[in-house]
Coordinates of C-alpha atoms in Angstrom, one line a residue:
M30 CA 91.2 73.1 107.7
P31 CA 93.6 73.6 110.6
L32 CA 97.2 74.6 110.3
S33 CA 99.4 72.0 108.7
P34 CA 101.6 70.1 111.1
A35 CA 104.7 71.9 109.8
A36 CA 103.0 75.3 110.1
Q37 CA 101.8 74.5 113.6
N38 CA 105.3 73.5 114.7
L39 CA 106.5 76.9 113.4
V40 CA 103.8 78.8 115.2
D41 CA 104.6 76.9 118.4
A42 CA 108.3 77.7 118.0
A43 CA 107.5 81.4 117.4
A44 CA 105.4 81.5 120.5
A45 CA 108.4 80.4 122.6
R46 CA 110.6 83.2 121.1
F47 CA 108.2 86.0 120.4
P48 CA 105.8 87.8 122.8
Q49 CA 102.3 86.2 122.8
S50 CA 100.7 89.6 122.2
M51 CA 102.4 92.0 120.0
S52 CA 99.8 94.6 120.8
G53 CA 100.6 94.3 124.5
T54 CA 104.4 94.4 124.2
P55 CA 106.6 97.5 124.1
L56 CA 107.6 98.3 120.6
A57 CA 111.3 98.5 121.5
E58 CA 111.1 94.9 122.7
L59 CA 109.3 93.7 119.6
R60 CA 112.0 95.3 117.4
S61 CA 114.8 93.8 119.5
V62 CA 113.3 90.3 119.2
L63 CA 112.8 90.6 115.5
G64 CA 116.4 91.8 115.0
R65 CA 117.7 88.8 117.1
I66 CA 115.8 86.2 115.0
A67 CA 116.9 87.5 111.6
V68 CA 118.8 84.7 109.9
P69 CA 122.1 85.7 108.3
P70 CA 122.3 85.0 104.6
T71 CA 124.2 82.0 103.3
T72 CA 123.5 82.1 99.5
P73 CA 126.4 83.8 97.6
I74 CA 125.3 86.6 95.3
Y75 CA 127.3 88.7 92.8
Q76 CA 126.6 91.9 94.7
S77 CA 124.8 93.1 97.8
R78 CA 125.2 96.8 98.3
D79 CA 123.7 99.4 100.7
V80 CA 122.9 102.8 99.3
I81 CA 121.2 105.9 100.7
V82 CA 118.5 107.5 98.5
S83 CA 118.4 111.1 99.6
T84 CA 115.2 113.1 99.1
S85 CA 113.7 116.3 100.5
R86 CA 111.8 114.3 103.0
A87 CA 114.3 111.7 104.2
D88 CA 117.5 109.7 103.6
I89 CA 116.2 106.3 102.8
P90 CA 118.5 103.2 103.1
V91 CA 118.1 100.6 100.4
R92 CA 119.9 97.3 99.8
I93 CA 120.6 96.3 96.2
Y94 CA 120.9 92.7 95.2
R95 CA 122.5 92.0 91.8
P96 CA 122.7 88.5 90.5
S97 CA 125.4 89.1 87.9
A98 CA 127.6 91.7 86.2
E99 CA 125.0 92.3 83.5
R100 CA 124.1 96.0 83.6
R101 CA 120.7 95.9 82.1
L102 CA 118.3 93.8 84.2
P103 CA 114.7 94.1 85.3
V104 CA 114.2 95.6 88.8
V105 CA 112.0 94.5 91.6
Q106 CA 111.3 96.9 94.5
W107 CA 110.7 95.0 97.7
M108 CA 108.8 96.3 100.8
H109 CA 109.3 94.3 104.0
S110 CA 106.7 93.2 106.6
G111 CA 106.4 94.3 110.2
G112 CA 103.0 96.0 110.6
F113 CA 104.5 99.4 109.5
T114 CA 106.3 99.5 112.9
M115 CA 109.3 97.2 112.7
G116 CA 111.5 95.3 110.2
G117 CA 114.3 96.5 107.9
L118 CA 117.0 95.5 105.5
N119 CA 118.2 92.5 107.4
Q120 CA 114.8 90.9 107.2
N121 CA 114.4 88.2 104.5
E122 CA 117.9 88.8 103.2
E123 CA 118.4 85.1 102.3
Y124 CA 115.0 85.0 100.6
L125 CA 115.8 88.2 98.5
R126 CA 119.2 86.8 97.4
K127 CA 117.5 83.7 96.1
L128 CA 114.8 85.7 94.5
S129 CA 117.3 87.9 92.7
I130 CA 119.3 84.9 91.4
A131 CA 116.3 82.7 90.4
A132 CA 114.4 85.5 88.7
N133 CA 117.5 87.1 87.2
V134 CA 116.5 90.6 88.5
V135 CA 118.0 93.4 90.5
V136 CA 116.1 93.6 93.9
V137 CA 116.0 96.9 95.7
S138 CA 114.9 96.4 99.3
V139 CA 113.5 99.5 100.9
D140 CA 114.1 100.5 104.6
Y141 CA 111.2 102.8 104.8
R142 CA 110.5 104.9 107.9
L143 CA 108.5 103.2 110.6
A144 CA 105.5 104.2 112.7
P145 CA 104.7 105.5 115.2
E146 CA 107.7 107.7 115.1
N147 CA 107.0 108.3 111.4
P148 CA 103.3 107.6 110.8
Y149 CA 101.4 107.7 107.5
P150 CA 102.3 108.8 104.8
A151 CA 106.0 108.4 105.6
A152 CA 106.3 104.8 104.6
L153 CA 104.4 105.3 101.4
D154 CA 106.3 108.5 100.6
D155 CA 109.6 106.6 101.0
C156 CA 108.5 103.8 98.8
R157 CA 107.3 106.2 96.1
D158 CA 110.6 108.2 96.3
V159 CA 112.7 105.1 95.9
W160 CA 110.5 104.0 93.0
C161 CA 111.1 107.4 91.3
W162 CA 114.8 107.0 92.0
I163 CA 114.8 103.6 90.3
K164 CA 113.0 104.9 87.2
A165 CA 115.6 107.7 87.0
S166 CA 118.3 105.1 86.1
P167 CA 120.8 105.8 88.9
I168 CA 124.3 104.6 88.3
E169 CA 124.0 102.3 91.3
L170 CA 121.5 100.2 89.4
G171 CA 123.1 100.2 86.0
E172 CA 120.9 101.0 83.0
T173 CA 117.2 101.0 84.0
T174 CA 115.8 103.1 81.2
G175 CA 113.1 101.0 79.5
V176 CA 113.7 97.9 81.6
R177 CA 110.7 96.1 83.1
T178 CA 110.0 96.6 86.8
A179 CA 107.8 95.2 89.5
L180 CA 106.7 96.0 93.1
A181 CA 106.7 93.2 95.6
G182 CA 106.2 92.9 99.4
E183 CA 104.9 90.9 102.3
S184 CA 102.2 91.8 104.9
A185 CA 102.6 95.5 105.5
G186 CA 104.9 95.6 102.5
G187 CA 102.2 93.8 100.5
T188 CA 99.8 96.6 101.5
L189 CA 102.3 99.1 100.3
V190 CA 102.4 97.3 97.0
F191 CA 98.6 97.9 96.6
T192 CA 98.7 101.5 97.8
L193 CA 101.8 102.5 95.9
G194 CA 100.4 101.1 92.7
Q195 CA 97.2 103.1 93.1
Q196 CA 99.1 106.3 93.9
L197 CA 101.5 105.9 90.9
R198 CA 98.5 105.5 88.6
D199 CA 96.6 108.5 90.1
L200 CA 99.7 110.8 89.9
G201 CA 100.5 109.8 86.4
L202 CA 103.9 108.5 87.4
P203 CA 105.7 105.5 85.7
M204 CA 103.9 102.3 86.4
P205 CA 105.4 98.9 87.2
D206 CA 104.8 96.0 84.8
A207 CA 103.8 93.7 87.6
Q208 CA 103.0 93.5 91.3
V209 CA 103.4 90.7 93.9
S210 CA 101.6 90.9 97.3
F211 CA 102.0 88.2 99.9
Y212 CA 99.0 88.6 102.2
G213 CA 99.0 92.4 102.1
G214 CA 96.1 93.8 104.0
A215 CA 93.7 95.4 101.6
E216 CA 91.3 96.8 104.2
M217 CA 91.6 97.8 107.9
R218 CA 88.3 96.0 108.6
I219 CA 89.1 92.4 109.6
S220 CA 86.5 90.2 108.1
N221 CA 87.6 86.8 109.5
P222 CA 89.0 87.3 113.0
E223 CA 88.5 83.6 113.7
H224 CA 91.5 82.8 111.5
S225 CA 94.1 84.2 114.0
T226 CA 97.3 82.6 115.3
N227 CA 100.0 84.1 117.6
M228 CA 101.7 85.1 114.3
L229 CA 98.9 87.7 113.8
T230 CA 95.9 88.2 115.9
L231 CA 92.9 90.6 115.5
A232 CA 94.2 92.7 118.3
D233 CA 97.6 92.9 116.6
C234 CA 96.0 94.0 113.3
Q235 CA 94.1 96.8 115.1
W236 CA 97.2 97.9 117.0
F237 CA 99.4 98.1 113.9
W238 CA 96.8 100.2 112.1
D239 CA 96.6 102.5 115.2
Q240 CA 100.3 103.1 115.1
Y241 CA 100.3 103.8 111.4
V242 CA 97.3 106.2 111.1
S243 CA 95.4 108.4 113.5
T244 CA 92.8 110.5 111.8
E245 CA 89.5 109.5 110.2
D246 CA 90.5 111.2 107.0
E247 CA 93.7 109.0 106.9
R248 CA 91.7 105.8 107.7
S249 CA 89.3 106.6 104.8
S250 CA 92.1 107.1 102.3
P251 CA 92.6 104.4 99.6
Y252 CA 96.3 105.0 100.1
V253 CA 95.9 103.5 103.6
N254 CA 92.9 101.3 102.9
P255 CA 93.3 100.1 99.3
A256 CA 89.9 98.4 99.2
L257 CA 88.3 101.8 99.6
A258 CA 89.5 102.9 96.1
R259 CA 86.6 103.6 93.8
D260 CA 88.6 102.6 90.8
V261 CA 90.9 99.6 90.8
G262 CA 91.4 99.4 87.1
G263 CA 94.5 100.4 85.2
L264 CA 96.8 98.6 87.7
P265 CA 99.6 96.2 86.8
S266 CA 99.2 92.5 86.5
A267 CA 99.3 90.9 89.9
L268 CA 100.2 87.8 91.9
I269 CA 98.2 88.1 95.1
V270 CA 98.7 85.4 97.7
T271 CA 96.7 84.7 100.8
A272 CA 97.0 82.2 103.7
E273 CA 93.9 80.3 104.9
I274 CA 94.6 81.0 108.6
D275 CA 94.9 84.7 108.4
P276 CA 92.5 87.4 109.6
T277 CA 93.4 89.6 106.6
R278 CA 92.4 86.9 104.1
D279 CA 88.8 87.6 103.0
A280 CA 89.2 91.3 102.4
T281 CA 92.3 90.8 100.3
E282 CA 90.7 88.2 98.2
E283 CA 87.7 90.4 97.6
Y284 CA 90.1 93.2 96.6
A285 CA 91.8 90.9 94.1
R286 CA 88.4 89.9 92.6
R287 CA 87.5 93.6 92.2
M288 CA 90.7 94.0 90.3
M289 CA 89.8 91.1 88.0
R290 CA 86.3 92.6 87.4
A291 CA 88.1 95.9 86.5
G292 CA 90.1 94.1 83.8
V293 CA 93.4 93.7 85.6
R294 CA 95.2 90.3 85.1
V295 CA 95.3 88.8 88.5
E296 CA 96.6 85.4 89.8
L297 CA 94.9 84.9 93.1
V298 CA 96.2 82.0 95.2
R299 CA 95.2 80.9 98.7
Y300 CA 97.5 78.4 100.5
D301 CA 95.4 76.1 102.7
G302 CA 96.8 75.1 106.1
M303 CA 99.2 78.1 106.1
M304 CA 99.3 81.2 108.4
H305 CA 100.2 84.8 107.9
G306 CA 103.9 85.1 107.5
F307 CA 104.6 81.8 105.8
A308 CA 105.7 83.0 102.3
T309 CA 109.4 83.6 102.9
L310 CA 109.9 80.5 105.2
T311 CA 111.2 78.4 102.3
G312 CA 113.7 76.5 104.4
T313 CA 111.0 74.8 106.5
L314 CA 107.7 74.9 104.6
E315 CA 107.0 73.1 101.4
P316 CA 104.1 75.4 100.4
A317 CA 106.6 78.3 100.8
R318 CA 108.9 76.6 98.4
E319 CA 106.1 76.0 95.9
L320 CA 105.1 79.7 96.2
F321 CA 108.7 80.7 95.6
G322 CA 108.6 78.7 92.3
R323 CA 105.3 80.3 91.4
T324 CA 106.6 83.7 92.1
I325 CA 109.7 83.1 89.9
D326 CA 107.4 81.9 87.1
F327 CA 105.2 85.1 87.5
L328 CA 108.2 87.4 87.5
Q329 CA 109.8 85.6 84.5
S330 CA 106.7 85.9 82.4
S331 CA 106.2 89.6 83.5
L332 CA 109.7 90.8 83.3
H333 CA 111.5 88.5 80.9
P334 CA 108.7 87.7 78.4
T335 CA 111.0 87.1 75.5
D336 CA 113.1 84.6 77.4
L337 CA 110.4 82.1 77.9
G338 CA 110.4 79.0 75.8
L339 CA 108.4 75.8 75.6
D340 CA 110.5 74.2 78.3
V341 CA 109.2 76.6 81.0
L342 CA 107.9 74.5 83.9
I343 CA 104.2 75.3 84.7
R344 CA 103.8 74.3 88.3
G345 CA 100.5 72.9 89.5
R346 CA 98.6 75.5 91.5
K347 CA 95.5 75.7 93.6
D348 CA 93.8 79.0 92.7
V349 CA 91.1 80.6 94.8

């Protein structure tokens, strides 16, 4: 089916404000435009705090969202979108405030280093280092020893959810209890290029990957290309979301099905009539609002399992 009328209106509006071809536009201009269209947050939250996580590799800025004064809450590590080349802490700030409050979790948003100045594995290293910092129970987060945790991200951030989960498992590091990936690319190969919009074209996908990785060894690594992993078992339960009009859709859905066959509990959901980038647009798209509710349900059941009662709302869903 084509884009829904509401989604088409958004795509048309984006075309008027954003370059038609990201792959043919100077990166500095793309970053500038993305910074200008970031929407300032309006939802009050108990605490929003910027912290620097210092490591031997880099000083990594993070933004911590805390919904209340409670010191012992589950933690969700969020990785932003932007094709590994743009984006940062001001992206999706309103969405993350609402997520923190509705799910009753601390959200840690990671400002990982960007390509091409810092190509692979910089972003993955930063996300892993922040994860290890979270698990070390830093004073900035309160008491995190033994609390439940999750990885979550959108687009490139959703890919980092997949690759970081695999790497944590392979290295024997503490694992999250859950993972949420909104249309994260599971494979560099684009299997359905006909499902492109100016929000994400086939040329854009190829250009983003070229900025992020350069060698054939890197391109064949499952920590870049998660679908290339021989073993996708032993990973945390997952909510994996795809959009119908998205060139990354088919490969990501196949990756999710492989996880299911390997025994991982996966909720795979495709949103018909939606495009890449829709998930956090809750102010204008009803499917994004429905997905927000589904995400809260998933995080509640994964991170607050003893809090659930018979009055939990089970929202209708269209599973793939």
